[in-house]
Short mmCIF file of N, CA and C in Angstrom, two decimals:
data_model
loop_
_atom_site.label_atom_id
_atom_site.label_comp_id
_atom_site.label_asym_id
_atom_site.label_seq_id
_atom_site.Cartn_x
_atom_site.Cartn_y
_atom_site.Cartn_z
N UNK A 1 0.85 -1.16 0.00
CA UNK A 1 0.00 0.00 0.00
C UNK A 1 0.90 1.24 0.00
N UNK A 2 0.97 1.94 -0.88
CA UNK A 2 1.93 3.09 -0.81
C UNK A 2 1.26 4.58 -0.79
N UNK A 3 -0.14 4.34 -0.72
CA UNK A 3 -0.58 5.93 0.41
C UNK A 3 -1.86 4.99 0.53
N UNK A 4 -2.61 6.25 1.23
CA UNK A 4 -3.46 6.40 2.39
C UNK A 4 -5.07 6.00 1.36
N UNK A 5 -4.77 6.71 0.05
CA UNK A 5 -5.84 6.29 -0.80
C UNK A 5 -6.08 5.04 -1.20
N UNK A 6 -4.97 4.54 -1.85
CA UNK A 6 -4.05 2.89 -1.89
C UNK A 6 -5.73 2.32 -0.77
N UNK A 7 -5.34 2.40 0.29
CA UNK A 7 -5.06 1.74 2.08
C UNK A 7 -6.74 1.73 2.36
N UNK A 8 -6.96 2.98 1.39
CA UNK A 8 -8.33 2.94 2.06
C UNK A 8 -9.74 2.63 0.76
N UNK A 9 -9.35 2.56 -0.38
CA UNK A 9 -9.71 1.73 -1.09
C UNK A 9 -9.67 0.07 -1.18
N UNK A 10 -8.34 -0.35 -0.90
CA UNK A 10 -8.64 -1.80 0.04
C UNK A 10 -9.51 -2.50 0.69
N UNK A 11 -9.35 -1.63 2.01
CA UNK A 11 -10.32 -1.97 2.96
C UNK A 11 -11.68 -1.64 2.50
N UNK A 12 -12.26 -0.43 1.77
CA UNK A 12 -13.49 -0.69 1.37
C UNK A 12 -13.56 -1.55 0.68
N UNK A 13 -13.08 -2.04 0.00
CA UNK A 13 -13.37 -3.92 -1.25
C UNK A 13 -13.40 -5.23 0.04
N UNK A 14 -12.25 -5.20 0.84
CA UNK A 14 -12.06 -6.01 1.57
C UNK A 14 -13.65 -6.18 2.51
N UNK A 15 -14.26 -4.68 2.90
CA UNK A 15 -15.19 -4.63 3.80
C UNK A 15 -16.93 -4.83 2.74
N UNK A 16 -16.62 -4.73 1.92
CA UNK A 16 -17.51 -5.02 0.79
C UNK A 16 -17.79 -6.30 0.37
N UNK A 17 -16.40 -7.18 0.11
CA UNK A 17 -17.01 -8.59 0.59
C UNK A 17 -17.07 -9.26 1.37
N UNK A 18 -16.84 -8.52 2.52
CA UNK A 18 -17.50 -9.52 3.74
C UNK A 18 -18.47 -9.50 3.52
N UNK A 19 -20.23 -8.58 3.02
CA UNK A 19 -20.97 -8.51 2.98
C UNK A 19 -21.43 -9.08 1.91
N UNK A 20 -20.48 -9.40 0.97
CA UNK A 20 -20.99 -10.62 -0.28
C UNK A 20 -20.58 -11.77 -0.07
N UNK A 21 -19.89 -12.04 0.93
CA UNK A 21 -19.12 -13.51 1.65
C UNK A 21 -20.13 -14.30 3.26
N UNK A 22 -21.33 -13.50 2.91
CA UNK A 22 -22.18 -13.34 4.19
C UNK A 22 -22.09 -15.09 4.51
N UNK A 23 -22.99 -15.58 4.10
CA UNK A 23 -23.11 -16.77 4.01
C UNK A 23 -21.89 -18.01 4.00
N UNK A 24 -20.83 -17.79 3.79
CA UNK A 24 -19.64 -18.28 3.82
C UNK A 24 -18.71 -18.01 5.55
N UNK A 25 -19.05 -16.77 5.47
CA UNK A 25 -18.37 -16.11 6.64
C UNK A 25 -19.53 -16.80 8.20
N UNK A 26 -20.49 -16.89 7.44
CA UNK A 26 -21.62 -17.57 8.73
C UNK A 26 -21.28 -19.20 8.76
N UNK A 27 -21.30 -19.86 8.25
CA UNK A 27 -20.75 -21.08 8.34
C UNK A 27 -19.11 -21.36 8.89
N UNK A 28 -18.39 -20.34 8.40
CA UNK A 28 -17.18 -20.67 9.21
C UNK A 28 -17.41 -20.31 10.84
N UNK A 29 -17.97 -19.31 11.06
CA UNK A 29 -18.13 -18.84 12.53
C UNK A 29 -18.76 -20.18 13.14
N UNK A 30 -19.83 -20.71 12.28
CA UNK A 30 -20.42 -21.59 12.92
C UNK A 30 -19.46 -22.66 13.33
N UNK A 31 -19.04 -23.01 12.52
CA UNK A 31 -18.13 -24.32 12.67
C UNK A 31 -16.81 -23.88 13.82
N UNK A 32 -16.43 -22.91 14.15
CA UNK A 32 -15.67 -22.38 15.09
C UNK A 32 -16.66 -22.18 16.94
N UNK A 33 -17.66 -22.15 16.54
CA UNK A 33 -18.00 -22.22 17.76
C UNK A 33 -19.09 -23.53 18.34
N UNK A 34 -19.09 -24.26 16.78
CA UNK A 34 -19.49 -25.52 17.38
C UNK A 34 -18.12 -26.22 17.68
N UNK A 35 -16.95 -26.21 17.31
CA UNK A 35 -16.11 -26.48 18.27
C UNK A 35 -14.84 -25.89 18.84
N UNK A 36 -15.59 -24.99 19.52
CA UNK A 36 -14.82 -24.26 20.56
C UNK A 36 -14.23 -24.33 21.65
N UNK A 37 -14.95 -25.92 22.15
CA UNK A 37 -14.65 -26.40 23.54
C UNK A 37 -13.55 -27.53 22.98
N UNK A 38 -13.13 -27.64 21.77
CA UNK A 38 -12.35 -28.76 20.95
C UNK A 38 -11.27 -28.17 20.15
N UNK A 39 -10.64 -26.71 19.96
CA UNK A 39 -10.82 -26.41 18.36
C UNK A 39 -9.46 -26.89 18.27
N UNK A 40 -9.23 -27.13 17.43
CA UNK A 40 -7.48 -27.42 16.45
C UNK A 40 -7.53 -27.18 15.56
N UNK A 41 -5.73 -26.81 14.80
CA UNK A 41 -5.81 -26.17 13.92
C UNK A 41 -6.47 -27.56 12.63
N UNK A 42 -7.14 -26.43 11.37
CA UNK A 42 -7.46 -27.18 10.39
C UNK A 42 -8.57 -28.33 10.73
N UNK A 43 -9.76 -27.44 11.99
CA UNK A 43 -11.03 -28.30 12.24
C UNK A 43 -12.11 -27.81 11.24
N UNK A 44 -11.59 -26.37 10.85
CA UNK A 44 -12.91 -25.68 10.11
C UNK A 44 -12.02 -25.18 8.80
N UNK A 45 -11.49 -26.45 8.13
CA UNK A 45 -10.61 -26.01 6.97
C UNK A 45 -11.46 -25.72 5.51
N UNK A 46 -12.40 -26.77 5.86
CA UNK A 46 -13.33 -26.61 4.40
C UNK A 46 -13.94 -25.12 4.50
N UNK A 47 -14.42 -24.68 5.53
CA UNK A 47 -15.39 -23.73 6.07
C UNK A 47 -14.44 -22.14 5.89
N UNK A 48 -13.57 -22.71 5.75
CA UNK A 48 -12.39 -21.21 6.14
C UNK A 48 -12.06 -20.93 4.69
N UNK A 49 -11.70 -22.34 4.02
CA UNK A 49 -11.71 -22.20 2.48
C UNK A 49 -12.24 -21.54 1.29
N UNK A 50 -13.90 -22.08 2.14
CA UNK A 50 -14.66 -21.69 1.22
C UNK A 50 -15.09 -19.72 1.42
N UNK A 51 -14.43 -19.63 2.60
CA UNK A 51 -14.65 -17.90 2.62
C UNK A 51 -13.27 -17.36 2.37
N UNK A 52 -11.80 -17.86 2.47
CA UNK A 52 -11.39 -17.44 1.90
C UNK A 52 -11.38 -17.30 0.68
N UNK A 53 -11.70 -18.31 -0.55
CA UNK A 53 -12.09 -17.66 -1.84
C UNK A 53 -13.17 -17.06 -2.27
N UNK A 54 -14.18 -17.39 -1.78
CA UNK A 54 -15.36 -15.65 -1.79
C UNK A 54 -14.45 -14.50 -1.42
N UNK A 55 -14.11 -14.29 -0.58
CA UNK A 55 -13.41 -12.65 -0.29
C UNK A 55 -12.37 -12.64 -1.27
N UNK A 56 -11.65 -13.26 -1.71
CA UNK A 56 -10.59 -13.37 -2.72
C UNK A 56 -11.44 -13.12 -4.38
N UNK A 57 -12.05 -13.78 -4.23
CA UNK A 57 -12.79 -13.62 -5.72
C UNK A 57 -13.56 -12.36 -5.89
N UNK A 58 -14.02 -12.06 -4.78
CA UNK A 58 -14.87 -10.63 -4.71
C UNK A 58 -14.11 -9.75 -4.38
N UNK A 59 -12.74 -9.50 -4.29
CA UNK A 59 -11.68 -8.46 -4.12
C UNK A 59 -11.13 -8.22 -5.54
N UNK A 60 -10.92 -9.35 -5.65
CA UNK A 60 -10.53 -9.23 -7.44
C UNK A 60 -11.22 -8.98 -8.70
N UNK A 61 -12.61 -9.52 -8.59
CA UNK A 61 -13.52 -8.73 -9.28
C UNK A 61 -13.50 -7.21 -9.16
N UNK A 62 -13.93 -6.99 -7.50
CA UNK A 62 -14.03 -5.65 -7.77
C UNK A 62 -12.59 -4.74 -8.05
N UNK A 63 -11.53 -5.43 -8.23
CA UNK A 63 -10.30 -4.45 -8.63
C UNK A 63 -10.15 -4.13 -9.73
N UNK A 64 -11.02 -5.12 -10.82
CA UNK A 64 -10.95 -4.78 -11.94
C UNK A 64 -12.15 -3.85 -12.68
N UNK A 65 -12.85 -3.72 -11.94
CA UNK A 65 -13.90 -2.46 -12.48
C UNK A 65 -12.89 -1.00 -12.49
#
């Protein structure tokens, strides 16, 4: 990020698909606090996956508009 405009265009894309990652981002939480009294690493790998490439795919879309 080499200024402040950079930095803060980011985070609005970044904060933009969390809200298109809704559903992705709710299933990982879920799976983190159904086992919370258990957790280890790589319990909620599918679940983490599948929202890391929603936010990834919806960052990159929107970089190219």
């Amino acid at each position: 990020m080499s200024s402040k405009g950079t930095a803060l265009k980011w985070s609005q894309r970044v904060a933009s698909s969390l809200g298109e990652c809704s559903l992705e981002m709710s299933a990982y939480g879920s799976c983190v606090v159904a086992n919370l009294d258990n957790i280890e690493k790589n319990v909620c790998k599918v679940e983490f996956d599948k929202f890391k490439a929603c936010i990834s795919k919806s960052i990159t879309h929107k970089g190219k508009k």
